[in-house]
Short mmCIF file of C-alpha atoms and ligand atoms in Angstrom, two decimals:
data_model
loop_
_atom_site.label_atom_id
_atom_site.label_comp_id
_atom_site.label_asym_id
_atom_site.label_seq_id
_atom_site.Cartn_x
_atom_site.Cartn_y
_atom_site.Cartn_z
CA MET A 1 -0.05 0.07 0.02
CA ILE A 2 1.53 3.33 -1.04
CA GLU A 3 2.23 5.59 2.13
CA ASP A 4 1.40 8.79 0.48
CA LYS A 5 -2.50 8.78 1.44
CA GLU A 6 -3.38 11.78 -0.98
CA ILE A 7 -2.01 9.61 -3.91
CA TYR A 8 -3.53 6.47 -2.66
CA ASN A 9 -6.77 7.73 -2.33
CA SER A 10 -6.65 8.99 -5.34
CA ILE A 11 -5.67 5.76 -7.04
CA GLN A 12 -8.54 3.80 -4.88
CA SER A 13 -10.93 6.36 -6.22
CA GLU A 14 -9.73 5.83 -9.91
CA ALA A 15 -9.81 2.00 -9.15
CA ARG A 16 -13.41 2.12 -8.06
CA ARG A 17 -14.47 4.41 -10.94
CA GLN A 18 -13.03 1.89 -13.39
CA LYS A 19 -14.50 -1.00 -11.77
CA GLU A 20 -18.06 0.55 -11.32
CA GLY A 21 -18.28 1.94 -14.65
CA LEU A 22 -18.27 0.93 -18.41
CA GLU A 23 -15.46 1.97 -20.44
CA LEU A 24 -16.19 2.37 -23.96
CA ILE A 25 -13.08 5.00 -24.81
CA ALA A 26 -12.12 2.89 -28.20
CA SER A 27 -8.40 3.46 -27.24
CA GLU A 28 -8.44 2.24 -23.48
CA ASN A 29 -8.07 -0.93 -22.17
CA TYR A 30 -7.38 -3.11 -19.32
CA VAL A 31 -4.06 -4.72 -18.93
CA SER A 32 -3.08 -8.01 -17.04
CA SER A 33 -1.92 -8.17 -13.53
CA ASP A 34 1.50 -9.14 -15.19
CA VAL A 35 1.82 -6.21 -17.33
CA LEU A 36 0.94 -4.28 -14.32
CA GLU A 37 3.77 -5.94 -12.23
CA ALA A 38 6.37 -5.25 -14.98
CA LEU A 39 5.19 -1.60 -15.10
CA GLY A 40 5.60 -1.59 -11.49
CA SER A 41 8.90 -3.18 -11.20
CA ILE A 42 12.80 -1.96 -10.09
CA LEU A 43 13.33 -1.47 -14.09
CA THR A 44 12.26 1.84 -13.65
CA ASN A 45 15.62 2.58 -11.77
CA LYS A 46 17.78 1.99 -15.16
CA TYR A 47 19.32 4.26 -17.31
CA SER A 48 20.24 2.52 -20.96
CA GLU A 49 20.50 5.02 -23.38
CA GLY A 50 21.53 3.36 -26.56
CA MET A 51 20.34 0.09 -28.37
CA VAL A 52 20.99 -3.67 -27.28
CA ASN A 53 24.56 -4.33 -26.93
CA LYS A 54 25.40 -0.55 -27.55
CA ARG A 55 24.49 1.32 -24.32
CA TYR A 56 26.33 4.34 -23.22
CA TYR A 57 25.53 3.15 -19.62
CA GLY A 58 27.09 0.05 -17.98
CA GLY A 59 25.08 -2.60 -15.81
CA ASN A 60 22.47 -3.32 -18.83
CA GLN A 61 22.90 -6.73 -19.30
CA PHE A 62 19.42 -8.02 -18.12
CA ILE A 63 18.00 -4.93 -19.81
CA ASP A 64 19.35 -5.88 -22.81
CA GLU A 65 17.81 -9.36 -22.65
CA ILE A 66 14.47 -7.77 -21.64
CA GLU A 67 14.63 -5.38 -24.84
CA THR A 68 15.80 -8.21 -27.07
CA THR A 69 12.62 -10.54 -26.09
CA ALA A 70 10.51 -7.59 -26.51
CA VAL A 71 12.00 -7.04 -30.02
CA ASN A 72 11.98 -10.55 -31.17
CA ARG A 73 8.48 -11.17 -30.00
CA ALA A 74 7.12 -7.97 -32.19
CA LYS A 75 9.11 -9.34 -35.21
CA GLN A 76 7.62 -12.82 -34.82
CA ILE A 77 4.33 -11.63 -34.26
CA PHE A 78 3.85 -9.01 -36.92
CA GLY A 79 6.69 -10.68 -39.54
CA VAL A 80 8.70 -7.80 -39.65
CA ASP A 81 12.75 -7.52 -39.86
CA HIS A 82 12.97 -4.82 -37.55
CA VAL A 83 11.53 -3.16 -34.65
CA ASN A 84 12.43 -0.59 -32.10
CA VAL A 85 10.25 -0.96 -28.87
CA GLN A 86 11.65 2.40 -27.45
CA PRO A 87 9.21 5.15 -28.40
CA TYR A 88 7.42 6.58 -25.12
CA SER A 89 4.36 6.53 -26.78
CA GLY A 90 2.49 6.85 -30.18
CA SER A 91 2.79 10.47 -30.95
CA PRO A 92 6.88 10.20 -30.30
CA ALA A 93 6.90 7.05 -32.51
CA ASN A 94 5.28 9.17 -35.54
CA LEU A 95 7.80 12.10 -34.64
CA ALA A 96 10.68 9.92 -34.96
CA VAL A 97 9.47 8.65 -38.29
CA TYR A 98 9.59 12.43 -39.82
CA PHE A 99 12.70 13.08 -38.04
CA ALA A 100 14.15 9.77 -39.82
CA LEU A 101 12.66 10.49 -43.03
CA LEU A 102 12.13 13.70 -43.66
CA ASN A 103 13.61 17.69 -43.84
CA PRO A 104 11.68 20.38 -41.91
CA GLY A 105 9.38 21.80 -44.59
CA ASP A 106 8.75 18.62 -46.72
CA LYS A 107 5.25 17.86 -47.79
CA VAL A 108 3.19 15.22 -45.67
CA MET A 109 -0.42 13.89 -46.15
CA GLY A 110 -2.45 12.49 -43.31
CA LEU A 111 -6.21 12.23 -42.60
CA ASN A 112 -7.80 15.40 -41.45
CA LEU A 113 -8.52 15.37 -37.61
CA TYR A 114 -12.03 16.06 -38.31
CA PHE A 115 -12.45 13.10 -40.45
CA GLY A 116 -10.61 10.66 -37.73
CA GLY A 117 -7.09 11.47 -38.50
CA HIS A 118 -4.52 11.77 -35.62
CA LEU A 119 -2.83 15.04 -34.68
CA THR A 120 0.61 13.87 -35.36
CA HIS A 121 -0.54 13.41 -38.86
CA GLY A 122 -0.04 16.89 -39.91
CA TRP A 123 -2.57 18.63 -37.79
CA LYS A 124 -2.17 22.44 -37.95
CA VAL A 125 -1.84 22.91 -34.25
CA ASN A 126 0.66 19.96 -33.57
CA ILE A 127 4.30 19.98 -34.62
CA THR A 128 4.01 17.72 -37.45
CA GLY A 129 1.69 20.73 -39.19
CA LYS A 130 3.95 23.67 -38.23
CA TYR A 131 7.28 22.31 -38.78
CA PHE A 132 6.32 20.34 -41.98
CA ASN A 133 4.04 21.54 -45.08
CA SER A 134 1.24 19.35 -44.24
CA VAL A 135 -1.45 18.63 -46.68
CA GLN A 136 -4.45 16.80 -45.40
CA TYR A 137 -7.11 14.22 -47.00
CA GLU A 138 -10.74 13.79 -46.08
CA THR A 139 -13.33 11.15 -46.29
CA GLY A 140 -15.89 11.13 -48.76
CA ARG A 141 -19.75 12.53 -47.67
CA ASP A 142 -20.32 8.74 -46.66
CA GLY A 143 -17.37 8.55 -44.02
CA LEU A 144 -15.45 6.17 -46.31
CA LEU A 145 -11.83 6.70 -47.53
CA ASP A 146 -12.36 7.53 -51.31
CA TYR A 147 -9.05 6.09 -52.82
CA ASP A 148 -9.76 7.69 -56.39
CA MET A 149 -9.78 10.93 -54.60
CA LEU A 150 -7.15 10.25 -52.45
CA GLU A 151 -4.89 9.22 -55.44
CA LYS A 152 -5.56 12.46 -57.60
CA GLN A 153 -4.56 14.67 -54.69
CA VAL A 154 -1.42 12.46 -54.14
CA LYS A 155 -0.43 12.97 -57.47
CA GLU A 156 -1.26 17.06 -57.69
CA GLU A 157 0.52 17.53 -54.07
CA LYS A 158 3.33 14.89 -54.73
CA PRO A 159 4.09 14.36 -50.68
CA LYS A 160 7.17 12.97 -49.25
CA LEU A 161 5.23 10.79 -47.19
CA LEU A 162 1.79 9.59 -46.77
CA PHE A 163 0.18 8.68 -43.36
CA CYS A 164 -2.62 6.26 -43.01
CA GLY A 165 -4.37 5.11 -39.77
CA ALA A 166 -6.78 7.21 -37.61
CA THR A 167 -8.14 7.61 -34.53
CA ALA A 168 -12.00 7.70 -35.42
CA TYR A 169 -12.06 5.39 -38.53
CA PRO A 170 -14.29 2.45 -38.18
CA ARG A 171 -13.55 0.58 -41.32
CA LEU A 172 -10.47 -1.20 -42.72
CA TYR A 173 -7.74 -0.07 -44.92
CA ASP A 174 -6.94 -1.05 -48.48
CA TYR A 175 -2.92 -0.99 -47.83
CA LYS A 176 -2.41 -2.20 -51.49
CA ARG A 177 -4.06 0.43 -53.08
CA LEU A 178 -2.42 3.02 -50.36
CA VAL A 179 1.32 1.86 -51.10
CA GLU A 180 0.48 2.39 -54.86
CA ILE A 181 -0.60 5.83 -54.70
CA ALA A 182 2.22 6.70 -52.16
CA HIS A 183 4.72 5.18 -54.47
CA SER A 184 3.60 6.64 -57.49
CA VAL A 185 4.91 9.74 -56.43
CA ASP A 186 7.90 8.15 -54.71
CA ALA A 187 6.48 9.02 -51.19
CA TYR A 188 7.18 6.98 -48.39
CA PHE A 189 3.78 5.03 -47.18
CA VAL A 190 3.76 5.05 -43.32
CA ALA A 191 0.64 2.89 -41.56
CA ASP A 192 -0.17 4.05 -38.01
CA ILE A 193 -1.90 1.00 -36.58
CA ALA A 194 -2.27 2.40 -33.01
CA HIS A 195 -5.99 1.70 -32.91
CA GLU A 196 -5.79 -1.62 -34.58
CA CYS A 197 -2.50 -3.21 -33.35
CA GLY A 198 -3.92 -6.09 -31.53
CA LEU A 199 -6.60 -7.10 -34.15
CA ILE A 200 -3.51 -7.14 -36.40
CA ALA A 201 -1.56 -9.11 -33.99
CA ALA A 202 -4.06 -11.50 -33.64
CA LYS A 203 -4.86 -11.69 -37.53
CA VAL A 204 -8.50 -10.97 -37.33
CA ILE A 205 -8.12 -8.15 -39.61
CA PRO A 206 -5.51 -7.46 -42.43
CA SER A 207 -1.99 -6.59 -41.67
CA PRO A 208 -0.18 -3.45 -43.61
CA VAL A 209 3.02 -5.42 -43.58
CA GLY A 210 4.50 -6.31 -46.69
CA PHE A 211 2.87 -3.00 -48.08
CA ALA A 212 3.76 0.03 -45.61
CA ASP A 213 7.67 1.21 -45.62
CA VAL A 214 6.95 1.84 -41.98
CA ILE A 215 4.29 0.92 -39.19
CA THR A 216 4.20 2.88 -36.14
CA THR A 217 1.80 1.83 -33.22
CA THR A 218 1.18 2.19 -29.54
CA THR A 219 1.31 -0.59 -27.35
CA HIS A 220 -1.75 0.29 -24.88
CA LYS A 221 -4.82 0.12 -26.87
CA THR A 222 -6.31 -3.41 -28.53
CA LEU A 223 -2.89 -4.80 -27.90
CA ARG A 224 -3.42 -4.40 -24.33
CA GLY A 225 -0.20 -3.58 -23.10
CA PRO A 226 1.53 -0.49 -21.05
CA ARG A 227 1.31 2.81 -22.63
CA GLY A 228 4.35 2.83 -25.20
CA GLY A 229 5.40 2.70 -28.84
CA MET A 230 6.66 0.69 -31.48
CA ILE A 231 8.07 1.29 -34.74
CA MET A 232 8.46 -1.55 -37.32
CA CYS A 233 9.89 -1.76 -40.62
CA ASN A 234 11.82 -4.07 -43.17
CA GLY A 235 15.22 -3.53 -44.51
CA ASN A 236 18.48 -4.89 -44.45
CA PRO A 237 19.81 -4.47 -41.06
CA SER A 238 23.47 -5.59 -40.87
CA GLU A 239 23.36 -6.61 -37.32
CA PRO A 240 24.88 -5.54 -34.92
CA LEU A 241 25.90 -1.89 -35.92
CA ARG A 242 23.28 -1.48 -38.92
CA PRO A 243 25.65 1.18 -40.58
CA LEU A 244 23.78 3.48 -43.14
CA VAL A 245 24.41 1.96 -46.47
CA GLU A 246 25.75 5.00 -48.37
CA GLY A 247 24.17 5.54 -51.84
CA ALA A 248 21.76 2.72 -51.44
CA ASP A 249 18.20 3.24 -51.86
CA PRO A 250 16.78 4.88 -48.59
CA ARG A 251 14.52 2.25 -48.00
CA ARG A 252 17.34 -0.21 -47.49
CA ASN A 253 18.52 2.12 -44.72
CA LEU A 254 14.92 2.53 -42.61
CA PRO A 255 16.06 0.39 -39.65
CA THR A 256 19.11 2.38 -39.05
CA LEU A 257 17.52 6.00 -39.95
CA ILE A 258 14.68 4.78 -37.37
CA ASP A 259 16.31 3.61 -34.72
CA ARG A 260 18.95 7.08 -34.92
CA ALA A 261 15.81 9.03 -35.14
CA VAL A 262 14.31 7.62 -31.74
CA PHE A 263 17.71 7.77 -30.29
CA PRO A 264 19.65 10.05 -30.15
CA GLY A 265 17.35 12.12 -32.36
CA LEU A 266 14.44 12.35 -30.31
CA GLN A 267 14.72 10.59 -26.87
CA GLY A 268 16.81 9.79 -24.18
CA GLY A 269 16.97 6.65 -21.90
CA PRO A 270 14.07 3.96 -22.82
CA HIS A 271 11.38 3.29 -20.08
CA ASN A 272 12.67 -0.18 -19.10
CA ASN A 273 9.91 -1.00 -16.82
CA THR A 274 7.56 -0.35 -20.00
CA THR A 275 10.04 -2.37 -22.16
CA ALA A 276 9.22 -5.26 -20.04
CA ALA A 277 5.56 -4.78 -19.66
CA ILE A 278 5.61 -4.59 -23.33
CA ALA A 279 7.29 -8.04 -23.91
CA VAL A 280 4.65 -9.44 -21.46
CA ALA A 281 1.67 -8.28 -23.37
CA LEU A 282 3.49 -9.50 -26.62
CA GLY A 283 3.83 -12.88 -24.97
CA GLU A 284 -0.09 -12.72 -24.00
CA ALA A 285 -0.85 -11.57 -27.65
CA MET A 286 1.02 -14.86 -28.76
CA LYS A 287 -1.83 -17.12 -27.05
CA PRO A 288 -4.38 -18.47 -28.73
CA GLU A 289 -6.88 -16.69 -25.88
CA PHE A 290 -5.68 -13.56 -27.53
CA VAL A 291 -7.11 -14.39 -30.90
CA GLU A 292 -10.37 -15.28 -29.29
CA TYR A 293 -10.20 -12.02 -27.45
CA ALA A 294 -9.62 -9.88 -30.65
CA ASN A 295 -12.43 -11.91 -32.51
CA GLN A 296 -14.86 -10.81 -29.36
CA ILE A 297 -13.93 -7.28 -29.85
CA LEU A 298 -15.14 -7.25 -33.52
CA LYS A 299 -18.48 -9.45 -32.65
CA ASN A 300 -18.95 -7.05 -29.83
CA ALA A 301 -18.57 -3.89 -31.99
CA LYS A 302 -20.76 -5.35 -34.41
CA LYS A 303 -23.52 -6.16 -32.00
CA LEU A 304 -23.16 -2.78 -30.17
CA SER A 305 -23.55 -1.10 -33.32
CA GLU A 306 -26.68 -2.67 -34.58
CA LYS A 307 -28.35 -2.09 -31.66
CA LEU A 308 -27.34 1.56 -31.36
CA MET A 309 -29.01 1.86 -34.87
CA GLU A 310 -31.89 -0.07 -33.95
CA TYR A 311 -32.12 3.01 -31.45
CA ASP A 312 -32.26 5.08 -34.38
CA PHE A 313 -28.46 6.36 -33.49
CA ASN A 314 -26.98 7.39 -36.74
CA LEU A 315 -23.43 5.73 -37.39
CA ILE A 316 -20.92 7.03 -39.80
CA SER A 317 -20.25 4.94 -42.77
CA GLY A 318 -23.35 2.99 -41.12
CA GLY A 319 -21.45 0.59 -39.06
CA THR A 320 -18.05 -0.88 -38.34
CA ASP A 321 -15.39 -3.36 -39.53
CA ASN A 322 -13.24 -2.92 -36.50
CA HIS A 323 -13.53 -2.20 -32.73
CA LEU A 324 -14.97 1.21 -32.82
CA MET A 325 -17.93 3.24 -34.14
CA LEU A 326 -18.43 7.05 -34.56
CA VAL A 327 -22.11 8.19 -33.76
CA ASP A 328 -23.47 11.53 -35.40
CA LEU A 329 -25.80 13.02 -32.48
CA ALA A 330 -27.84 15.41 -34.68
CA ASN A 331 -30.78 13.67 -35.07
CA LYS A 332 -30.69 13.26 -31.28
CA ASN A 333 -30.38 17.05 -31.03
CA ILE A 334 -27.51 17.06 -28.58
CA THR A 335 -23.94 17.41 -29.10
CA GLY A 336 -20.95 15.39 -28.63
CA LYS A 337 -19.99 17.07 -25.27
CA GLN A 338 -23.66 17.00 -23.82
CA ALA A 339 -23.77 13.19 -24.67
CA GLU A 340 -20.10 12.58 -22.89
CA GLU A 341 -21.43 14.32 -19.87
CA THR A 342 -24.61 12.79 -19.62
CA LEU A 343 -23.10 9.33 -20.15
CA GLU A 344 -20.41 10.17 -17.34
CA LYS A 345 -23.22 10.76 -14.91
CA VAL A 346 -24.42 7.06 -15.29
CA GLY A 347 -20.93 5.45 -15.23
CA ILE A 348 -20.46 4.94 -19.02
CA THR A 349 -17.32 6.64 -20.27
CA VAL A 350 -17.04 7.73 -24.06
CA ASN A 351 -15.08 10.51 -25.76
CA LYS A 352 -16.78 13.27 -27.78
CA ASN A 353 -15.47 13.31 -31.11
CA THR A 354 -15.85 15.30 -34.68
CA ILE A 355 -17.36 13.67 -37.34
CA PRO A 356 -16.76 13.89 -40.94
CA PHE A 357 -17.56 17.47 -42.49
CA ASP A 358 -18.44 18.64 -38.55
CA GLU A 359 -19.84 22.28 -38.52
CA ARG A 360 -18.85 22.08 -34.56
CA LYS A 361 -15.43 22.30 -33.08
CA PRO A 362 -13.41 19.51 -31.42
CA TRP A 363 -14.10 21.21 -27.99
CA ASP A 364 -17.82 20.45 -28.64
CA PRO A 365 -18.32 18.41 -32.00
CA SER A 366 -21.49 16.44 -33.07
CA GLY A 367 -20.54 12.89 -32.24
CA ILE A 368 -19.09 10.51 -29.69
CA ARG A 369 -16.73 7.82 -30.38
CA ILE A 370 -17.26 4.14 -28.81
CA GLY A 371 -15.38 1.12 -28.67
CA THR A 372 -15.18 -2.25 -27.65
CA PRO A 373 -11.88 -3.30 -26.41
CA ALA A 374 -11.81 -2.76 -22.62
CA LEU A 375 -15.46 -4.24 -22.11
CA THR A 376 -14.22 -7.30 -23.81
CA THR A 377 -11.28 -7.54 -21.60
CA ARG A 378 -13.72 -7.65 -18.83
CA GLY A 379 -15.29 -10.85 -20.39
CA MET A 380 -18.64 -9.05 -22.16
CA LYS A 381 -20.05 -10.87 -24.96
CA GLU A 382 -22.98 -9.87 -27.65
CA LYS A 383 -25.55 -10.08 -24.85
CA GLU A 384 -24.08 -7.66 -22.68
CA MET A 385 -23.53 -5.16 -25.72
CA GLU A 386 -27.21 -5.33 -26.05
CA ILE A 387 -27.92 -4.26 -22.47
CA VAL A 388 -24.78 -1.50 -23.01
CA ALA A 389 -26.73 0.12 -25.75
CA GLN A 390 -30.07 0.20 -23.91
CA PHE A 391 -28.10 2.04 -21.35
CA ILE A 392 -26.86 4.47 -23.51
CA ASP A 393 -30.01 4.79 -25.45
CA ARG A 394 -32.26 5.15 -21.81
CA ALA A 395 -29.86 7.98 -20.61
CA LEU A 396 -29.59 10.12 -23.48
CA LYS A 397 -33.14 9.94 -24.19
CA ASN A 398 -34.21 11.17 -20.65
CA PRO A 399 -31.32 12.74 -18.94
CA SER A 400 -33.26 13.98 -16.00
CA ASP A 401 -31.27 13.69 -12.56
CA ASP A 402 -33.70 10.88 -11.14
CA ASN A 403 -33.31 8.77 -14.53
CA LEU A 404 -29.61 9.04 -14.75
CA GLU A 405 -29.28 8.13 -10.93
CA LYS A 406 -31.19 4.93 -11.34
CA ILE A 407 -29.40 4.02 -14.50
CA ARG A 408 -25.78 4.86 -12.90
CA LEU A 409 -27.14 2.08 -9.85
CA GLU A 410 -27.82 -0.30 -12.44
CA VAL A 411 -24.86 -0.14 -14.33
CA LYS A 412 -22.80 -0.31 -11.17
CA GLU A 413 -24.85 -3.47 -10.62
CA PHE A 414 -24.39 -4.80 -14.13
CA THR A 415 -20.68 -4.43 -13.52
CA LYS A 416 -20.00 -6.58 -10.75
CA ASP A 417 -19.97 -10.02 -12.72
CA PHE A 418 -17.29 -8.30 -14.91
CA PRO A 419 -13.88 -8.01 -13.22
CA ILE A 420 -10.73 -6.03 -13.92
CA PRO A 421 -7.36 -7.38 -13.41
CA GLY A 422 -5.50 -5.89 -10.66
CA ILE A 423 -8.63 -4.47 -9.16
CA ASP A 424 -10.21 -7.01 -6.89
CA ASN A 425 -10.24 -5.50 -3.43
CA ILE A 426 -11.83 -2.14 -3.81
N1 DSN B 1 -5.06 8.33 -27.84
C1 DSN B 1 -5.67 8.54 -29.07
C2 DSN B 1 -7.25 8.04 -29.15
O1 DSN B 1 -7.55 8.14 -28.09
O2 DSN B 1 -7.54 7.66 -30.07
C3 DSN B 1 -5.59 9.90 -29.44
O3 DSN B 1 -4.27 10.51 -29.47
#
């Protein structure tokens, strides 16, 4: 038990909030007790700037073992030549890719934030939109990527790097078409799979491996690891030094460029406790139970989306192929912010989200984003999704204090049968 009462009490309160509520934020999850243990270990005491067998500090023999295990597991799961597991999270991973492959002012293209894209894919207030010449692409009116429109834009703009990936895109990507589009103007094609990483690891949705020049990801969403990041690529790494091959096709140099961009380009010492926890999560992702888990995420998302549509919720693109859905609330006469706040009162956590062509701002947009990875970790299945959809509908239909309090108690009771690892004794 932590002696510091102030922090201890806040952690206990957060644990209670997690236990008694329904977590529907599409990017969140619950890690296993083993991941928690690795994360809270003495590995946080150690400095290990550099790469395996090439550290700037002594005493790293066991850290090297751990990082090697994490890297080898990721290589095996995703089928890539090279993995860097040191990025502190997804945004630093993406920034390292810019630093590795571009010069300041070079042109990049990514999906516009309003259409589901990520801040680090060139959004105007992000460093990637300020230090690079960012041109954004959009979805069509139907909320789906329009590959013909994208191809035309890429051919006109001729970016040096094309990002795909999103925080709020409920459909799958045509990676083959995307790489053809990017390579037609000699641009790097980078796939950010932060959201779908666990689904790709379990092979329940298509992988960009074999298409993307570089793949970035977080490790804490569907992969169900600690907060961290990874960068994967193919290339001809000449272990152990991986020198740049002078005059070679830059794609041949990708492993070296990426490693140098992460350290010393962008970061100092890796977070070794996180690396160990990533290794544990990757080990878990190699088990057959994880494939079942990933399949169930998809089934739950399908069921939840169907039930919400039955309750006349308008889903962007008419449904989902992955773990998340995006709800346009215009026909319900509430904003995303109001919906988020109302649902929070009953213990249901979602996030407000812009929708394609939103006329409102991200702080109070027209939609909400809903995802199933966390509830699936708690063991919920399709029949529970029907009840969750009902809770959402009842709360948003009648947000009176009495009704919300009644639903809050029902939600609390409902969660009792679905434990969260590491939160048993609250
Ligand atoms: N964490 C991402 C998400 O919620 O999708 C945004 O950075």
